[in-house]
XYZ file of C-alpha atoms in Angstrom:
228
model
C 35.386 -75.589 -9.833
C 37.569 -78.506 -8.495
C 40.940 -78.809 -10.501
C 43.210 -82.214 -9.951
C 42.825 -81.398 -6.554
C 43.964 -84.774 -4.123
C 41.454 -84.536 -0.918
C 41.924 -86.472 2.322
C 44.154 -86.264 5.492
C 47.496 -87.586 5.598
C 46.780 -89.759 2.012
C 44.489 -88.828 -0.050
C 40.636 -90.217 -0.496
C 39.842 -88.952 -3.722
C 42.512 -88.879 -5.950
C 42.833 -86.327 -8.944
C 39.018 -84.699 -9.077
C 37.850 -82.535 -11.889
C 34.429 -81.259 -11.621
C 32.844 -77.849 -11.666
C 29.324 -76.613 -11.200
C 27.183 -73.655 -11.664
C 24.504 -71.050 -10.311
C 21.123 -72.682 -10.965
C 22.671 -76.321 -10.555
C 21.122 -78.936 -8.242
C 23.932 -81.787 -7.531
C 23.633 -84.953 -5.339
C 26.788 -85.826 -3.505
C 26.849 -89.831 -3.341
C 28.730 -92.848 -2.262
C 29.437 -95.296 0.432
C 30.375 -94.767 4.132
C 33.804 -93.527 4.695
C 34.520 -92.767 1.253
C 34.924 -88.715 1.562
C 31.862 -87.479 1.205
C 32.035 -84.936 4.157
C 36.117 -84.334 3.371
C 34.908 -82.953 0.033
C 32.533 -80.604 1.907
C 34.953 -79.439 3.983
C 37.811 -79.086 1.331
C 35.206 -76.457 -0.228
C 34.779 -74.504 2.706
C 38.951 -75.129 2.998
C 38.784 -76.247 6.797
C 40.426 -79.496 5.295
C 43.098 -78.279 3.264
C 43.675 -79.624 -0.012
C 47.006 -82.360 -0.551
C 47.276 -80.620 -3.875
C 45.319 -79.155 -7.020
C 42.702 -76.305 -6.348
C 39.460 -75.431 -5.461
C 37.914 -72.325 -6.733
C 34.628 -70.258 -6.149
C 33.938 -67.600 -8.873
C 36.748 -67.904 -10.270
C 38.913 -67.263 -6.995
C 41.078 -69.878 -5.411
C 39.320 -70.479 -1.644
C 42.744 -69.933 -0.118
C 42.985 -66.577 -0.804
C 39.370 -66.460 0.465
C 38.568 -65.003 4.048
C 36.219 -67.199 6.630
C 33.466 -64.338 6.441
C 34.541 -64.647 2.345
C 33.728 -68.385 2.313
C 30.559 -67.410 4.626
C 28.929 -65.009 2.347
C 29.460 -67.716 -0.847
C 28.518 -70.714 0.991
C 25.667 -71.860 3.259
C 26.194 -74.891 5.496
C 24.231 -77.754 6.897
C 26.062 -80.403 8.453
C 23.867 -83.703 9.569
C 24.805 -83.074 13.415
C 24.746 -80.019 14.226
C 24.901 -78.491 17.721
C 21.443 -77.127 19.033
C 21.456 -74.133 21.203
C 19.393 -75.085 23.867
C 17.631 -71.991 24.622
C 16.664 -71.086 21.446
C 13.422 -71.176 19.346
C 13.015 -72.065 15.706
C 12.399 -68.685 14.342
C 16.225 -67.168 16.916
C 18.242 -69.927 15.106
C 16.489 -68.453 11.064
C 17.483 -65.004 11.984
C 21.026 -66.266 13.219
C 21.656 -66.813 9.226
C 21.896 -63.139 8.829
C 24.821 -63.070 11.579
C 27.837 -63.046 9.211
C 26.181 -59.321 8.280
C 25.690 -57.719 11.532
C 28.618 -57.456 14.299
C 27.960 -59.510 17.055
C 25.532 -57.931 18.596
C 22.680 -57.124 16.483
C 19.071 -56.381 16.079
C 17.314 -57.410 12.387
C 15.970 -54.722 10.076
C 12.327 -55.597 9.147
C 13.152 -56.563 6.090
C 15.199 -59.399 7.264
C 12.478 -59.985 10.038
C 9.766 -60.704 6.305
C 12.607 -62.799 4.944
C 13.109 -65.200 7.936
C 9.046 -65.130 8.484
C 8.778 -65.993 4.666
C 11.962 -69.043 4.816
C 9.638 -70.323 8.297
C 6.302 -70.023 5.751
C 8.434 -71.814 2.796
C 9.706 -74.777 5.203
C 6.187 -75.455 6.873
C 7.281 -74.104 10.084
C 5.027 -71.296 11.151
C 2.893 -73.132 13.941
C 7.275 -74.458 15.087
C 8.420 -70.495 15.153
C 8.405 -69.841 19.187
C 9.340 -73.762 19.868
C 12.819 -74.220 21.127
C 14.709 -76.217 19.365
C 14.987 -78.992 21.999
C 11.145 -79.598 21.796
C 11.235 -80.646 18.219
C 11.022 -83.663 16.105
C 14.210 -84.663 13.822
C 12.574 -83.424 10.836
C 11.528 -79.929 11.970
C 14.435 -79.550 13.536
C 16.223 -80.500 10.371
C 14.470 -78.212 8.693
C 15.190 -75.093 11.178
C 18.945 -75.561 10.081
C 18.658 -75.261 6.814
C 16.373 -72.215 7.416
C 19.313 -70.590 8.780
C 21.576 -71.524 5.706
C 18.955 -70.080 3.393
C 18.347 -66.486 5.524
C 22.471 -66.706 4.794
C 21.440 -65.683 1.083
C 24.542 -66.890 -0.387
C 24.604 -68.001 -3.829
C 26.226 -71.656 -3.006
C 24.355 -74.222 -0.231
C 25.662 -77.378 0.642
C 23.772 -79.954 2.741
C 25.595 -82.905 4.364
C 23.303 -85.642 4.355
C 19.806 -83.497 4.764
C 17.404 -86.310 4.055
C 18.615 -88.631 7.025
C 16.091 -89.353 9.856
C 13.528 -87.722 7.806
C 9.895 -89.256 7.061
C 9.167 -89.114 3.326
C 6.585 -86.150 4.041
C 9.320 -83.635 5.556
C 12.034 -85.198 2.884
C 9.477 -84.040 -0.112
C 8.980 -80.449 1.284
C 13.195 -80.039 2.040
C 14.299 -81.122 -1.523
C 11.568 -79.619 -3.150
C 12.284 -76.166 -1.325
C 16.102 -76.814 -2.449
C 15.048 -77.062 -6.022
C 12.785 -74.509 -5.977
C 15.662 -72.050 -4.859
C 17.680 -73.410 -7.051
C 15.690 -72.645 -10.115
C 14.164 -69.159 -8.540
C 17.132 -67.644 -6.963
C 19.324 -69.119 -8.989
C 21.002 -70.849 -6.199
C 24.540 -74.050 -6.477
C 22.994 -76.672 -4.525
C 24.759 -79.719 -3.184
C 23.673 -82.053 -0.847
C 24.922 -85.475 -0.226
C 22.950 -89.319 0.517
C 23.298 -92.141 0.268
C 20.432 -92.952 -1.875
C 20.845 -92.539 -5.506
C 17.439 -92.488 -6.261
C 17.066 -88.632 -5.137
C 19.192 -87.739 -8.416
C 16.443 -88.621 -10.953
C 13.966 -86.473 -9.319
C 15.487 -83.813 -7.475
C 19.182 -83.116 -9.123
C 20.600 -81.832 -12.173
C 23.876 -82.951 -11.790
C 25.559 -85.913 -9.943
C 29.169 -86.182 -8.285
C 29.353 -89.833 -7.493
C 32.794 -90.870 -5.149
C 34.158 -94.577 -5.799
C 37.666 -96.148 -5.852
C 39.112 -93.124 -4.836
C 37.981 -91.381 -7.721
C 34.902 -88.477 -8.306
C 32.308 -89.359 -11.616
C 30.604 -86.162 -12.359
C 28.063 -84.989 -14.913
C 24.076 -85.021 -15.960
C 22.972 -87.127 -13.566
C 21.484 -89.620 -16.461
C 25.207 -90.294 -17.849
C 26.464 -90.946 -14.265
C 23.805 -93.160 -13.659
C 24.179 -94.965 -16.972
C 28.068 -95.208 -17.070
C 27.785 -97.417 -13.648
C 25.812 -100.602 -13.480
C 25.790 -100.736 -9.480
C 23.884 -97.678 -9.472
């Protein structure tokens, strides 16, 4: 739940949002370049604090939330992430499970089934002893948000998942996000810049322009602005 909050550095790029979402929902983040798309992200996971107004997860204001707190809610994919170089698809899957385990640690087999399941889900199996370094955008792509979703927490947020993807490896991501979504009764948000995602693969739509954050079904968003 977002509450007035202003979000943006030293002046604010989205002035005065409201918006809240729940378990189950599937909600595309959209708007132009440089508009705060990514701020927003990171005022959720509070490593941009907030110029005023208040973010909370279940109910609980994410300042009075620990890192390993925000962790356990929220599973992250940025668009660049760093790639170990030494590791293969199915090291950086089980590294999901990290925030569980102290820092050294060896997986119980029942995490071991889970990650081999997540590498089944995302068409990865033949990928699972590749290192990451050897793979195309989209399988890499796809190897990150494995690790988000052997994170098991009940909130995921994508930044800009679809980008450099062929329409093939886009399908099988956002249809996997829905999927877990409407299973496990996931909060899924992932940003784009192309609207057209909403009518297929979202329920809900939080649409940044002027400074200001639309949000709803994504059918009224879509309707209430002609450019879209």
């Amino acid at each position: 739940k977002i509450n007035q909050a202003n979000i943006g550095y030293s002046k604010a790029l989205i002035s005065n949002a409201t918006a809240d979402l729940n378990l189950g929902d599937v909600c595309l983040l959209i708007g132009n370049n440089g508009v705060g798309k990514t701020t927003l992200i990171k005022s959720i996971l509070h490593q941009t604090p907030l110029l005023n107004g208040e973010i909370l997860i279940n109910n609980k204001n994410i300042k009075k939330l620990s890192v390993k707190e925000i962790a356990e809610n929220i599973a992250i994919v940025f668009s660049k992430s760093v790639i170990p170089q030494n590791y293969t698809v199915e090291d950086l899957i089980s590294l999901g499970k990290y925030i569980y385990y102290p820092f050294y640690f060896e997986l119980k087999q029942k995490d071991r089934e889970e990650v081999k399941d997540i590498i089944q889900e995302l068409d990865l199996t033949q990928y699972k002893d590749t290192l990451l370094k050897n793979l195309s955008d989209g399988n890499l792509q796809k190897a990150f948000i494995g690790r988000a979703l052997t994170q098991n927490s009940p909130i995921i947020i994508l930044d800009e998942p679809t980008t450099h993807l062929d329409e093939k490896n886009k399908l099988i991501i956002l249809k996997t996000l829905r999927k877990l979504a409407k299973k496990q009764n996931k909060l899924i948000i992932f940003s784009s810049h192309d609207w057209r995602l909403a009518k297929e693969f979202a329920d809900k739509m939080w649409y940044i322009k002027d400074q200001q954050l639309y949000s709803g079904i994504v059918e009224d968003v879509l309707l209430q602005h002609d450019e879209l």
